[in-house]
């Protein structure tokens, strides 16, 4: 227990806490009462989200893909979506309600968000088209990659191997060959770097 | 404004670049060592220059100044193709052109998820609630009444060097290593604010969390173990002596020493003590590190020991020819203080110990130098950081052996610059 404070600040009112405390934990703590259907979700997704995320949540241009990508996480370019990657459905509800749509955040009703989440589940083939998501059945939805995360294990898998004790200073390798060059890709927006002096000017 | 610029130009006619060209044209160049003789008198010496005759600007010309125009290339840069738009995006600190350790705020990198918002001190509110004895609301003025601390720390984006996982891609230290800044923060310990709310309601601290979020639309909510929060986390309202810049969280941001930049929540508005991690978007979808087998690490908070040679580098080529050369760079570790930096000029065949400009400070940037006599031959420049836990910065090959190519975040590998005979440098990978 920490020592008593300075008496600075004032008590937060319940209405104030309710207005800002919107986070939802994986066990459903924080979920509001409400529900929404895939059918209604499709309608509002099309109006509010599809211009960036695509009609089927497949993503437009560089904007995030929300659906698909199953079975790609161990491939060269994994497609990490709500369906293929996100471990908890709570995050989807929480994030959409608080931060989407991009540029018009916190404009959706709680029921709208349930419908939106239901549609994203449908676009990932995780529920049928007649599905209705609510605070009652929220935790029954199984997220495919729920078991796909491990807590930071660098202390075991890396730190014992990356140690000063074995750092080499002399005769560390025989040859050094260039294996990759950034200039070949040429994707750097450099303008106006100073010109090096060529040998002849000396 | 326009008039002032014209006036300035008239007062100081030769730009630095023109000066370099002019010097080279005399035949001596800046390559001149003690041995090379000046064949003709230098007009910059023999002729009275305007600045030595007329007058400069009055003290009322610049109430708050910007760098002189000759330094106009020392700026943040954006790489358009990296993100879908510039609102949820990143820019880069010009570390290739800086020295010392303190990052000027005006060119210190930015990373926003819904843009840099404008939040006045009078509109600012900070709420502490959850498993506390008394949930509280603070105004900005309240925060200034708590006992103050000053500490210097680096903030490195978890994605710094992330574009380099698969190979050498961006050609410059600014782009490969510039998602970083280092500032002296003034503020209040989070511990003293939590103490004000009272933590007897939290019970055992070991399994409790602090969920923090910003006032912006993205919120950037993150979960932090209560033990870290009570250890060294700060609420900062000044950086490098003055108020935080708008883009760095004005008027209040979180400072989380040694931990990935995403957790340094800007425009901080809410702190909730919880009995579980919230597993928010920024700690599930993002800031999780996918391994080769498709599983992903989560809660990879600490930024491991890392370093980079900032000069010479692709944006800072050698322009003076053979002879004395200053190799310099930055080293840092989220696990403690830098104890040493090794530098190789032959791609890792042999290494020598660089000189630290000052003893390494915990979780802050450290400047290193290696002064060599360059014979004009090619170099493969690398630096290797050591921290006080005994950790040594790994090669990219070593990291890839553990993680594969898709981790996105936490790339602290050794960087190679290929310095060519003409002084140009290029980002490469070597065997």
Coordinates of C-alpha atoms in Angstrom, one line a residue:
Chain A
X1 CA 0.0 0.0 0.0
X2 CA 1.4 3.4 -1.0
X3 CA 1.6 6.3 1.3
X4 CA -1.2 8.9 1.5
X5 CA -1.2 11.5 -1.2
X6 CA -1.1 15.2 -1.4
X7 CA -4.8 15.8 -1.8
X8 CA -4.5 17.0 -5.3
X9 CA -7.2 16.2 -7.9
X10 CA -10.9 15.5 -7.3
X11 CA -13.1 12.4 -7.2
X12 CA -14.2 11.2 -10.6
X13 CA -18.0 11.0 -11.0
X14 CA -19.6 7.8 -12.2
X15 CA -20.9 9.4 -15.3
X16 CA -17.4 10.6 -16.2
X17 CA -15.9 7.1 -15.7
X18 CA -18.7 5.6 -17.8
X19 CA -18.0 8.1 -20.6
X20 CA -14.3 7.2 -20.9
X21 CA -14.1 3.6 -19.6
X22 CA -15.0 1.7 -22.8
X23 CA -12.4 -1.0 -22.8
X24 CA -13.5 -4.6 -23.1
X25 CA -11.4 -7.4 -21.8
X26 CA -11.1 -10.9 -23.4
X27 CA -13.5 -12.4 -20.8
X28 CA -16.2 -9.9 -21.8
X29 CA -15.7 -7.5 -19.0
X30 CA -17.0 -4.1 -20.2
X31 CA -19.4 -5.4 -22.9
X32 CA -22.6 -3.3 -23.1
X33 CA -26.0 -4.9 -23.3
X34 CA -27.1 -5.1 -27.0
X35 CA -27.1 -7.1 -30.2
X36 CA -26.8 -6.9 -33.9
X37 CA -27.3 -9.2 -36.9
X38 CA -25.0 -10.1 -39.9
X39 CA -27.7 -8.8 -42.1
X40 CA -27.8 -5.3 -40.6
X41 CA -24.0 -5.4 -40.2
X42 CA -23.6 -5.9 -43.9
X43 CA -25.8 -2.9 -44.6
X44 CA -23.9 -0.5 -42.3
X45 CA -20.5 -2.0 -43.2
X46 CA -21.2 -1.2 -46.8
X47 CA -22.1 2.4 -45.9
X48 CA -19.4 3.2 -43.4
X49 CA -16.5 0.8 -43.9
X50 CA -16.4 -0.6 -47.4
X51 CA -14.7 2.4 -49.0
X52 CA -11.5 1.4 -47.3
X53 CA -12.0 -2.2 -46.2
X54 CA -13.9 -3.5 -49.2
X55 CA -17.4 -4.8 -49.5
X56 CA -16.2 -8.2 -48.2
X57 CA -13.8 -6.8 -45.7
X58 CA -11.0 -7.8 -48.1
X59 CA -9.3 -4.4 -47.9
X60 CA -8.8 -1.7 -50.6
X61 CA -5.3 -0.6 -51.7
X62 CA -3.1 -0.3 -48.6
X63 CA -6.0 -0.3 -46.2
X64 CA -6.2 -3.2 -43.8
X65 CA -7.7 -6.5 -44.8
X66 CA -10.2 -7.7 -42.2
X67 CA -11.1 -11.2 -43.6
X68 CA -9.4 -14.3 -44.9
X69 CA -5.7 -15.2 -44.7
X70 CA -6.3 -18.5 -43.0
X71 CA -3.3 -20.8 -43.0
X72 CA -0.9 -18.1 -44.1
X73 CA 0.8 -17.2 -40.8
X74 CA 3.8 -19.4 -41.3
X75 CA 4.2 -18.3 -44.9
X76 CA 6.5 -15.7 -46.4
X77 CA 3.9 -13.0 -46.5
X78 CA 1.3 -13.8 -43.8
X79 CA -2.1 -12.2 -44.2
X80 CA -3.1 -11.2 -40.7
X81 CA -6.8 -10.5 -40.4
X82 CA -9.4 -10.5 -37.6
X83 CA -10.2 -14.1 -38.7
X84 CA -6.7 -15.4 -39.3
X85 CA -4.8 -13.6 -36.5
X86 CA -6.8 -11.8 -33.8
X87 CA -7.0 -13.9 -30.7
X88 CA -10.0 -12.3 -29.0
X89 CA -13.3 -11.0 -30.3
X90 CA -13.4 -8.5 -27.5
X91 CA -10.7 -6.5 -29.2
X92 CA -12.7 -6.2 -32.4
X93 CA -15.7 -4.8 -30.5
X94 CA -13.6 -2.5 -28.4
X95 CA -11.5 -1.1 -31.3
X96 CA -14.4 -0.5 -33.7
X97 CA -16.5 1.2 -31.0
X98 CA -13.7 3.4 -29.9
X99 CA -11.7 4.1 -33.0
X100 CA -13.7 3.4 -36.2
X101 CA -14.6 4.5 -38.7
X102 CA -11.3 6.2 -39.4
X103 CA -12.0 10.0 -39.2
X104 CA -15.4 9.5 -37.6
X105 CA -14.7 7.5 -34.5
X106 CA -17.1 7.1 -31.6
X107 CA -20.2 7.7 -33.8
X108 CA -21.5 4.1 -33.8
X109 CA -24.2 2.9 -31.4
X110 CA -23.5 -0.2 -29.3
X111 CA -26.0 -2.2 -31.4
X112 CA -24.3 -1.0 -34.6
X113 CA -21.0 -2.3 -33.3
X114 CA -22.5 -5.7 -32.5
X115 CA -23.8 -5.8 -36.1
X116 CA -20.5 -4.7 -37.5
X117 CA -18.6 -7.4 -35.6
X118 CA -21.2 -10.0 -36.6
X119 CA -20.6 -9.1 -40.3
X120 CA -16.8 -9.3 -39.9
X121 CA -17.2 -12.8 -38.4
X122 CA -19.5 -13.7 -41.4
X123 CA -16.9 -12.3 -43.9
X124 CA -14.4 -14.7 -42.2
X125 CA -16.8 -17.6 -42.6
X126 CA -16.9 -18.0 -38.8
X127 CA -20.7 -17.6 -38.5
X128 CA -23.7 -18.1 -40.8
X129 CA -25.6 -15.3 -42.5
X130 CA -28.5 -15.5 -40.1
X131 CA -26.2 -15.0 -37.0
X132 CA -27.1 -12.4 -34.4
X133 CA -24.3 -11.4 -32.0
X134 CA -25.1 -10.1 -28.5
X135 CA -23.5 -9.7 -25.2
X136 CA -25.2 -13.0 -24.3
X137 CA -23.5 -15.2 -26.9
X138 CA -20.3 -13.1 -27.4
X139 CA -17.9 -15.4 -25.6
X140 CA -19.3 -18.5 -27.5
X141 CA -17.6 -17.3 -30.7
X142 CA -14.3 -19.3 -31.2
X143 CA -11.5 -17.2 -32.7
X144 CA -9.3 -19.5 -34.9
X145 CA -6.0 -18.1 -33.7
X146 CA -6.9 -17.8 -30.0
X147 CA -4.0 -20.2 -29.1
X148 CA -1.6 -18.6 -31.5
X149 CA 0.3 -16.3 -29.1
X150 CA 3.1 -16.9 -26.6
X151 CA 4.3 -14.5 -24.0
X152 CA 7.7 -12.8 -24.8
X153 CA 10.3 -15.6 -24.4
X154 CA 13.5 -13.7 -25.4
X155 CA 14.9 -14.3 -22.0
X156 CA 15.1 -18.0 -22.8
X157 CA 15.4 -18.2 -26.6
X158 CA 17.7 -15.2 -27.2
X159 CA 19.5 -13.6 -24.3
X160 CA 21.7 -16.6 -23.4
X161 CA 23.0 -16.7 -27.0
X162 CA 23.6 -13.0 -27.6
X163 CA 26.2 -12.5 -25.0
X164 CA 29.4 -10.4 -24.7
X165 CA 31.2 -13.4 -23.3
X166 CA 31.6 -14.9 -26.8
X167 CA 32.0 -11.7 -28.8
X168 CA 34.8 -12.1 -31.3
X169 CA 37.4 -9.4 -32.0
X170 CA 40.1 -11.0 -34.3
X171 CA 39.9 -13.4 -37.2
X172 CA 36.1 -13.6 -36.8
X173 CA 35.5 -14.6 -40.4
X174 CA 37.5 -15.3 -43.6
X175 CA 35.4 -13.6 -46.3
X176 CA 32.8 -10.8 -46.5
X177 CA 30.6 -10.7 -49.5
X178 CA 27.7 -8.4 -50.2
X179 CA 24.5 -10.4 -50.4
X180 CA 21.9 -7.6 -50.7
X181 CA 21.9 -4.0 -51.7
X182 CA 19.3 -1.3 -50.9
X183 CA 20.3 0.7 -54.0
X184 CA 19.1 -2.1 -56.2
X185 CA 15.6 -1.7 -54.8
X186 CA 15.8 2.1 -55.1
X187 CA 12.7 2.9 -53.0
X188 CA 14.3 5.5 -50.7
X189 CA 12.9 9.1 -51.1
X190 CA 16.2 10.8 -50.8
X191 CA 16.6 14.2 -52.3
X192 CA 19.7 16.4 -52.0
X193 CA 22.3 14.3 -50.2
X194 CA 25.8 15.9 -50.4
X195 CA 27.9 14.6 -53.2
X196 CA 31.0 12.7 -52.1
X197 CA 34.3 13.9 -53.3
X198 CA 35.8 11.7 -56.0
X199 CA 39.3 10.5 -55.8
X200 CA 40.5 12.7 -58.6
X201 CA 40.0 16.0 -56.7
X202 CA 42.7 15.2 -54.2
Chain B
X1 CA 8.6 36.4 -43.1
X2 CA 9.5 36.6 -46.8
X3 CA 11.3 39.9 -46.3
X4 CA 13.3 38.4 -43.5
X5 CA 14.4 35.4 -45.6
X6 CA 15.6 37.7 -48.4
X7 CA 17.4 39.9 -45.9
X8 CA 19.1 37.0 -44.4
X9 CA 20.3 35.8 -47.7
X10 CA 21.7 39.2 -48.6
X11 CA 23.5 39.3 -45.3
X12 CA 25.0 35.9 -45.7
X13 CA 25.6 35.3 -49.4
X14 CA 27.5 32.1 -49.7
X15 CA 25.6 29.0 -48.7
X16 CA 27.4 26.2 -47.1
X17 CA 27.1 24.2 -50.3
X18 CA 28.5 27.0 -52.4
X19 CA 31.3 27.3 -49.9
X20 CA 32.1 23.6 -50.4
X21 CA 32.1 24.1 -54.1
X22 CA 34.2 27.2 -53.9
X23 CA 36.8 25.6 -51.7
X24 CA 37.0 22.7 -54.0
X25 CA 37.5 25.0 -57.0
X26 CA 40.5 26.5 -55.4
X27 CA 42.2 23.2 -55.8
X28 CA 42.6 22.4 -52.2
X29 CA 39.2 21.3 -51.2
X30 CA 38.3 20.2 -47.7
X31 CA 40.5 17.2 -48.2
X32 CA 43.4 19.4 -47.4
X33 CA 45.5 17.8 -44.7
X34 CA 48.3 19.6 -42.9
X35 CA 50.6 18.6 -45.7
X36 CA 48.6 20.1 -48.6
X37 CA 49.5 23.7 -49.3
X38 CA 47.2 26.5 -50.3
X39 CA 48.5 27.8 -53.6
X40 CA 46.5 31.0 -53.8
X41 CA 45.2 33.3 -51.0
X42 CA 41.7 32.4 -49.9
X43 CA 39.3 35.3 -50.7
X44 CA 37.1 34.3 -47.8
X45 CA 40.1 35.4 -45.7
X46 CA 41.7 38.1 -47.8
X47 CA 38.5 39.9 -48.8
X48 CA 36.3 41.6 -46.2
X49 CA 33.1 39.7 -46.2
X50 CA 29.6 41.3 -45.7
X51 CA 29.1 39.7 -42.4
X52 CA 32.3 41.2 -41.1
X53 CA 31.4 44.6 -42.2
X54 CA 27.6 45.1 -42.0
X55 CA 25.3 43.9 -39.3
X56 CA 23.3 40.8 -38.6
X57 CA 19.7 40.4 -37.3
X58 CA 18.5 42.3 -34.3
X59 CA 17.5 40.4 -31.1
X60 CA 13.8 41.1 -31.9
X61 CA 14.0 39.3 -35.3
X62 CA 13.2 35.8 -34.0
X63 CA 11.2 35.3 -30.8
X64 CA 11.4 31.6 -31.3
X65 CA 14.0 30.5 -33.8
X66 CA 14.3 27.7 -36.4
X67 CA 17.7 26.3 -37.6
X68 CA 19.6 28.4 -40.1
X69 CA 18.6 27.7 -43.7
X70 CA 21.8 25.9 -44.6
X71 CA 20.6 23.1 -42.3
X72 CA 17.4 22.7 -44.2
X73 CA 18.2 19.0 -45.0
X74 CA 18.1 18.2 -41.3
X75 CA 14.4 17.4 -41.3
X76 CA 11.9 14.6 -40.7
X77 CA 11.2 12.6 -43.7
X78 CA 8.2 10.5 -44.7
X79 CA 8.2 7.4 -46.9
X80 CA 4.9 7.4 -48.6
X81 CA 4.7 3.8 -49.7
X82 CA 5.0 2.5 -46.1
X83 CA 1.4 3.2 -45.0
X84 CA -2.0 3.8 -46.5
X85 CA -2.1 7.5 -45.6
X86 CA -0.1 10.0 -43.6
X87 CA -2.6 10.2 -40.6
X88 CA -1.8 6.7 -39.3
X89 CA 1.8 6.7 -40.2
X90 CA 5.4 7.3 -39.3
X91 CA 8.2 9.7 -40.2
X92 CA 11.9 9.6 -39.4
X93 CA 14.4 11.5 -37.3
X94 CA 17.4 12.7 -39.3
X95 CA 19.9 10.8 -37.1
X96 CA 22.5 10.8 -39.9
X97 CA 23.0 14.6 -39.4
X98 CA 22.7 14.9 -35.6
X99 CA 25.4 14.5 -33.0
X100 CA 25.5 14.0 -29.3
X101 CA 22.4 12.3 -27.8
X102 CA 19.6 14.9 -27.3
X103 CA 17.1 14.9 -30.2
X104 CA 15.9 18.4 -31.2
X105 CA 12.1 18.2 -30.7
X106 CA 11.4 19.9 -34.0
X107 CA 12.9 17.0 -36.1
X108 CA 12.1 14.2 -33.6
X109 CA 10.1 11.5 -35.4
X110 CA 6.3 11.2 -35.2
X111 CA 4.1 8.1 -35.1
X112 CA 0.4 8.7 -35.0
X113 CA -2.6 6.4 -35.4
X114 CA -5.2 9.1 -36.0
X115 CA -3.1 12.2 -36.5
X116 CA -1.5 14.8 -34.2
X117 CA -4.3 16.3 -32.2
X118 CA -4.5 19.7 -30.7
X119 CA -5.4 19.5 -27.0
X120 CA -5.0 22.6 -24.8
X121 CA -3.9 22.6 -21.2
X122 CA -7.3 24.0 -20.2
X123 CA -9.2 21.2 -22.0
X124 CA -6.9 18.5 -20.6
X125 CA -8.2 16.0 -18.1
X126 CA -6.5 12.9 -16.7
X127 CA -8.6 10.2 -15.1
X128 CA -7.4 7.4 -12.8
X129 CA -9.9 4.7 -11.9
X130 CA -10.5 0.9 -11.7
X131 CA -9.0 -0.9 -8.7
X132 CA -8.1 2.2 -6.8
X133 CA -9.4 3.5 -3.5
X134 CA -10.7 6.8 -4.9
X135 CA -11.1 7.3 -8.7
X136 CA -9.7 10.8 -9.5
X137 CA -9.7 13.5 -12.2
X138 CA -6.7 15.8 -12.6
X139 CA -6.4 19.0 -14.5
X140 CA -3.2 19.9 -16.1
X141 CA -2.5 22.4 -13.3
X142 CA -3.0 19.6 -10.7
X143 CA -0.2 17.6 -12.3
X144 CA 2.3 20.4 -12.0
X145 CA 1.8 20.3 -8.2
X146 CA 3.3 16.9 -7.8
X147 CA 7.0 16.4 -6.9
X148 CA 8.9 16.8 -10.2
X149 CA 11.5 14.5 -11.7
X150 CA 13.8 14.9 -14.7
X151 CA 15.1 11.9 -16.7
X152 CA 16.5 11.3 -20.1
X153 CA 15.3 8.3 -22.1
X154 CA 15.2 7.0 -25.7
X155 CA 11.8 6.3 -27.3
X156 CA 12.2 3.8 -30.1
X157 CA 9.3 2.7 -32.2
X158 CA 8.8 -1.1 -32.1
X159 CA 8.9 -1.1 -35.9
X160 CA 12.2 0.8 -36.2
X161 CA 14.3 -1.1 -38.7
X162 CA 11.3 -3.3 -39.4
X163 CA 11.4 -2.8 -43.1
X164 CA 14.9 -4.4 -43.1
X165 CA 13.8 -7.8 -41.9
X166 CA 13.8 -9.4 -45.3
X167 CA 16.8 -7.5 -46.7
X168 CA 18.5 -4.2 -47.2
X169 CA 15.8 -1.9 -48.4
X170 CA 16.0 1.8 -47.4
X171 CA 19.1 3.6 -48.1
X172 CA 20.0 5.8 -45.1
X173 CA 20.3 5.7 -41.3
X174 CA 17.4 8.1 -41.1
X175 CA 15.1 5.5 -42.7
X176 CA 16.5 2.3 -41.3
X177 CA 17.0 3.6 -37.7
X178 CA 15.3 7.0 -37.4
X179 CA 12.1 5.9 -35.6
X180 CA 13.8 7.0 -32.5
X181 CA 14.3 10.1 -30.3
X182 CA 16.0 10.8 -27.0
X183 CA 14.8 13.6 -24.7
X184 CA 15.2 14.9 -21.2
X185 CA 11.7 14.6 -19.7
X186 CA 10.3 16.6 -16.8
X187 CA 7.2 15.4 -15.1
X188 CA 5.8 13.3 -12.4
X189 CA 6.3 9.6 -11.5
X190 CA 3.2 7.5 -12.3
X191 CA 3.8 6.1 -8.8
X192 CA 3.0 9.3 -7.2
X193 CA -0.3 9.8 -9.1
X194 CA -1.4 6.2 -8.4
X195 CA -0.6 6.8 -4.7
X196 CA -2.9 9.8 -4.8
X197 CA -5.8 7.5 -5.8
X198 CA -4.7 4.8 -3.4
X199 CA -3.9 1.2 -4.3
X200 CA -5.1 -0.8 -1.3
X201 CA -8.1 -1.8 -3.5
X202 CA -5.6 -3.4 -6.0
X203 CA -4.5 -6.0 -3.5
X204 CA -1.4 -7.9 -4.7
X205 CA 0.4 -5.8 -7.3
X206 CA 2.0 -8.8 -9.0
X207 CA -1.0 -9.8 -11.1
X208 CA -2.5 -6.3 -11.7
X209 CA -2.3 -4.2 -14.8
X210 CA -2.5 -0.6 -15.8
X211 CA -4.5 0.2 -18.9
X212 CA -3.5 3.5 -20.4
X213 CA -5.1 5.4 -23.3
X214 CA -4.8 8.7 -25.2
X215 CA -7.4 11.4 -25.9
X216 CA -7.1 10.9 -29.7
X217 CA -9.5 8.9 -31.8
X218 CA -7.2 5.9 -32.0
X219 CA -6.8 5.9 -28.2
X220 CA -3.7 3.7 -28.6
X221 CA -4.7 1.8 -25.4
X222 CA -2.0 -0.5 -24.0
X223 CA -1.8 -2.7 -20.9
X224 CA 1.3 -2.3 -18.7
X225 CA 2.1 -4.5 -15.7
X226 CA 1.5 -2.6 -12.5
X227 CA 5.0 -3.4 -11.3
X228 CA 6.5 -1.6 -14.2
X229 CA 4.1 1.3 -13.7
X230 CA 5.2 1.7 -10.1
X231 CA 8.9 1.3 -11.0
X232 CA 9.9 4.0 -13.5
X233 CA 7.0 5.1 -15.6
X234 CA 6.6 8.9 -15.9
X235 CA 3.9 11.3 -16.8
X236 CA 5.8 13.9 -18.8
X237 CA 4.8 17.4 -19.7
X238 CA 8.2 18.9 -20.6
X239 CA 10.8 17.5 -23.0
X240 CA 14.2 19.0 -23.6
X241 CA 13.2 21.9 -21.3
X242 CA 10.0 23.1 -22.9
X243 CA 6.4 21.8 -23.3
X244 CA 5.9 18.7 -25.3
X245 CA 5.3 19.4 -29.0
X246 CA 1.8 18.9 -30.2
X247 CA 2.9 15.9 -32.2
X248 CA 4.6 14.3 -29.2
X249 CA 1.5 14.4 -27.0
X250 CA 1.0 17.9 -25.7
X251 CA 0.3 18.6 -23.0
X252 CA 1.0 15.2 -21.3
X253 CA 2.4 11.9 -22.4
X254 CA 3.5 8.7 -20.8
X255 CA 7.2 7.8 -20.6
X256 CA 7.9 4.1 -20.4
X257 CA 11.7 3.7 -20.1
X258 CA 13.3 1.0 -22.2
X259 CA 10.0 -0.2 -23.6
X260 CA 8.6 0.0 -27.2
X261 CA 7.5 3.4 -28.3
X262 CA 3.9 2.4 -28.8
X263 CA 3.4 2.2 -25.1
X264 CA 4.4 5.8 -24.6
X265 CA 0.8 6.9 -24.9
X266 CA 0.4 10.5 -26.0
X267 CA -2.3 13.0 -25.0
X268 CA -2.7 10.6 -22.0
X269 CA -6.3 10.9 -20.7
X270 CA -7.0 7.7 -18.8
X271 CA -5.3 5.2 -16.5
X272 CA -7.2 2.2 -15.3
X273 CA -6.0 -0.4 -12.8
X274 CA -7.3 -3.8 -13.9
X275 CA -6.9 -7.4 -12.9
X276 CA -6.2 -8.6 -16.5
X277 CA -4.5 -7.3 -19.6
X278 CA -7.1 -5.7 -21.9
X279 CA -5.5 -7.3 -25.0
X280 CA -6.3 -4.2 -27.0
X281 CA -5.8 -3.9 -30.7
X282 CA -2.3 -2.4 -30.2
X283 CA -1.2 -5.6 -28.3
X284 CA -2.9 -8.3 -30.4
X285 CA -3.3 -7.3 -34.0
X286 CA -0.3 -4.9 -33.8
X287 CA 2.9 -5.1 -31.7
X288 CA 2.9 -8.9 -31.7
X289 CA 5.8 -10.6 -33.4
X290 CA 5.0 -13.4 -35.8
X291 CA 7.6 -16.3 -35.7
X292 CA 8.5 -18.7 -38.4
X293 CA 6.0 -21.4 -37.3
X294 CA 3.1 -18.9 -37.4
X295 CA 2.8 -18.4 -33.7
X296 CA 3.4 -14.9 -32.5
X297 CA 5.1 -13.4 -29.4
X298 CA 3.0 -11.0 -27.5
X299 CA 4.0 -8.5 -24.8
X300 CA 7.5 -8.0 -26.2
X301 CA 7.9 -4.8 -24.4
X302 CA 11.6 -4.2 -24.0
X303 CA 13.7 -2.8 -26.8
X304 CA 17.0 -4.8 -26.8
X305 CA 20.5 -3.3 -27.2
X306 CA 21.1 -1.8 -30.6
X307 CA 23.4 0.6 -32.4
X308 CA 24.0 2.2 -35.8
X309 CA 26.8 4.2 -37.4
X310 CA 25.2 7.5 -38.3
X311 CA 28.2 8.8 -40.2
X312 CA 29.5 7.9 -42.6
X313 CA 26.2 6.5 -43.9
X314 CA 24.3 6.7 -47.2
X315 CA 23.0 10.2 -46.4
X316 CA 26.3 11.2 -44.9
X317 CA 29.0 10.2 -47.4
X318 CA 32.7 11.0 -46.9
X319 CA 33.3 14.3 -48.7
X320 CA 36.9 15.0 -47.6
X321 CA 39.0 12.2 -49.1
X322 CA 41.6 10.1 -47.4
X323 CA 43.0 10.8 -44.0
X324 CA 41.5 11.5 -40.6
X325 CA 37.9 10.2 -40.5
X326 CA 35.4 10.4 -37.6
X327 CA 33.2 7.3 -37.5
X328 CA 30.3 8.0 -35.2
X329 CA 27.0 6.6 -34.2
X330 CA 24.4 5.9 -31.5
X331 CA 23.9 2.9 -29.2
X332 CA 21.1 2.2 -26.7
X333 CA 19.4 -0.6 -24.7
X334 CA 16.1 -0.9 -23.1
X335 CA 17.5 -3.3 -20.6
X336 CA 20.0 -0.9 -19.0
X337 CA 23.1 1.2 -19.8
X338 CA 25.4 0.8 -22.8
X339 CA 28.8 -0.4 -21.6
X340 CA 30.6 -0.5 -24.9
X341 CA 30.4 -0.3 -28.7
X342 CA 32.6 -2.3 -31.1
X343 CA 33.1 -1.1 -34.6
X344 CA 34.4 -3.0 -37.6
X345 CA 35.5 -1.5 -40.9
X346 CA 36.0 -4.9 -42.6
X347 CA 32.5 -6.4 -42.3
X348 CA 33.1 -8.2 -39.0
X349 CA 36.5 -9.9 -39.6
X350 CA 38.0 -7.7 -36.9
X351 CA 36.5 -5.4 -34.3
X352 CA 37.8 -2.6 -32.3
X353 CA 36.3 -0.8 -29.3
X354 CA 34.9 2.6 -30.0
X355 CA 35.0 5.5 -27.5
X356 CA 31.8 6.5 -25.7
X357 CA 31.4 10.2 -25.6
X358 CA 30.0 9.8 -22.0
X359 CA 29.3 6.7 -19.9
X360 CA 26.1 5.0 -20.9
X361 CA 23.0 6.0 -19.1
X362 CA 20.2 3.5 -18.5
X363 CA 17.7 3.3 -21.3
X364 CA 19.1 6.4 -23.1
X365 CA 21.0 7.1 -26.3
X366 CA 24.8 6.8 -26.0
X367 CA 27.1 8.5 -28.6
X368 CA 30.2 6.7 -29.8
X369 CA 33.2 7.7 -31.8
X370 CA 36.0 5.9 -33.6
X371 CA 38.7 8.1 -35.1
X372 CA 40.5 6.4 -38.0
X373 CA 43.0 7.2 -40.7
X374 CA 41.0 6.3 -43.8
X375 CA 43.3 5.0 -46.6
X376 CA 40.6 5.4 -49.3
X377 CA 39.8 1.8 -49.6
X378 CA 36.3 0.2 -49.4
X379 CA 34.9 -0.4 -45.9
X380 CA 32.1 -2.6 -44.6
X381 CA 31.2 -0.6 -41.5
X382 CA 29.3 -2.1 -38.6
X383 CA 28.7 -1.3 -35.0
X384 CA 27.9 -3.7 -32.1
X385 CA 26.5 -2.6 -28.8
X386 CA 27.0 -4.2 -25.4
X387 CA 24.8 -3.4 -22.4
X388 CA 25.3 -3.9 -18.7
X389 CA 23.3 -7.1 -18.6
X390 CA 26.1 -8.7 -20.7
X391 CA 23.9 -8.7 -23.8
X392 CA 25.6 -8.1 -27.2
X393 CA 23.8 -6.9 -30.2
X394 CA 23.1 -9.8 -32.6
X395 CA 23.5 -10.1 -36.4
X396 CA 20.4 -10.2 -38.6
X397 CA 21.3 -13.8 -39.3
X398 CA 21.2 -14.6 -35.6
X399 CA 17.9 -13.0 -35.2
X400 CA 16.4 -14.7 -38.3
X401 CA 17.5 -18.1 -36.9
X402 CA 15.2 -17.5 -33.9
X403 CA 12.4 -15.5 -35.5
X404 CA 12.3 -16.0 -39.2
X405 CA 11.4 -13.1 -41.5
X406 CA 7.9 -12.0 -40.4
X407 CA 8.4 -10.5 -36.9
X408 CA 7.9 -7.0 -38.2
X409 CA 9.0 -5.5 -34.9
X410 CA 12.1 -5.5 -32.7
X411 CA 14.8 -5.7 -35.4
X412 CA 17.9 -4.8 -33.4
X413 CA 20.4 -6.4 -35.8
X414 CA 23.8 -5.1 -36.7
X415 CA 23.7 -2.7 -39.7
X416 CA 26.2 -2.7 -42.5
X417 CA 27.2 0.3 -44.6
X418 CA 29.3 -0.4 -47.6
X419 CA 31.6 2.7 -48.0
X420 CA 33.0 2.9 -51.5
X421 CA 36.3 4.3 -52.6
X422 CA 34.6 7.6 -53.6
X423 CA 33.2 8.0 -50.1
X424 CA 29.6 7.0 -51.0
X425 CA 27.9 4.6 -48.6
X426 CA 25.2 2.1 -49.2
X427 CA 22.9 0.0 -47.0
X428 CA 23.9 -3.6 -47.7
X429 CA 23.8 -7.1 -46.1
X430 CA 27.0 -9.1 -46.1
X431 CA 27.8 -12.7 -45.5

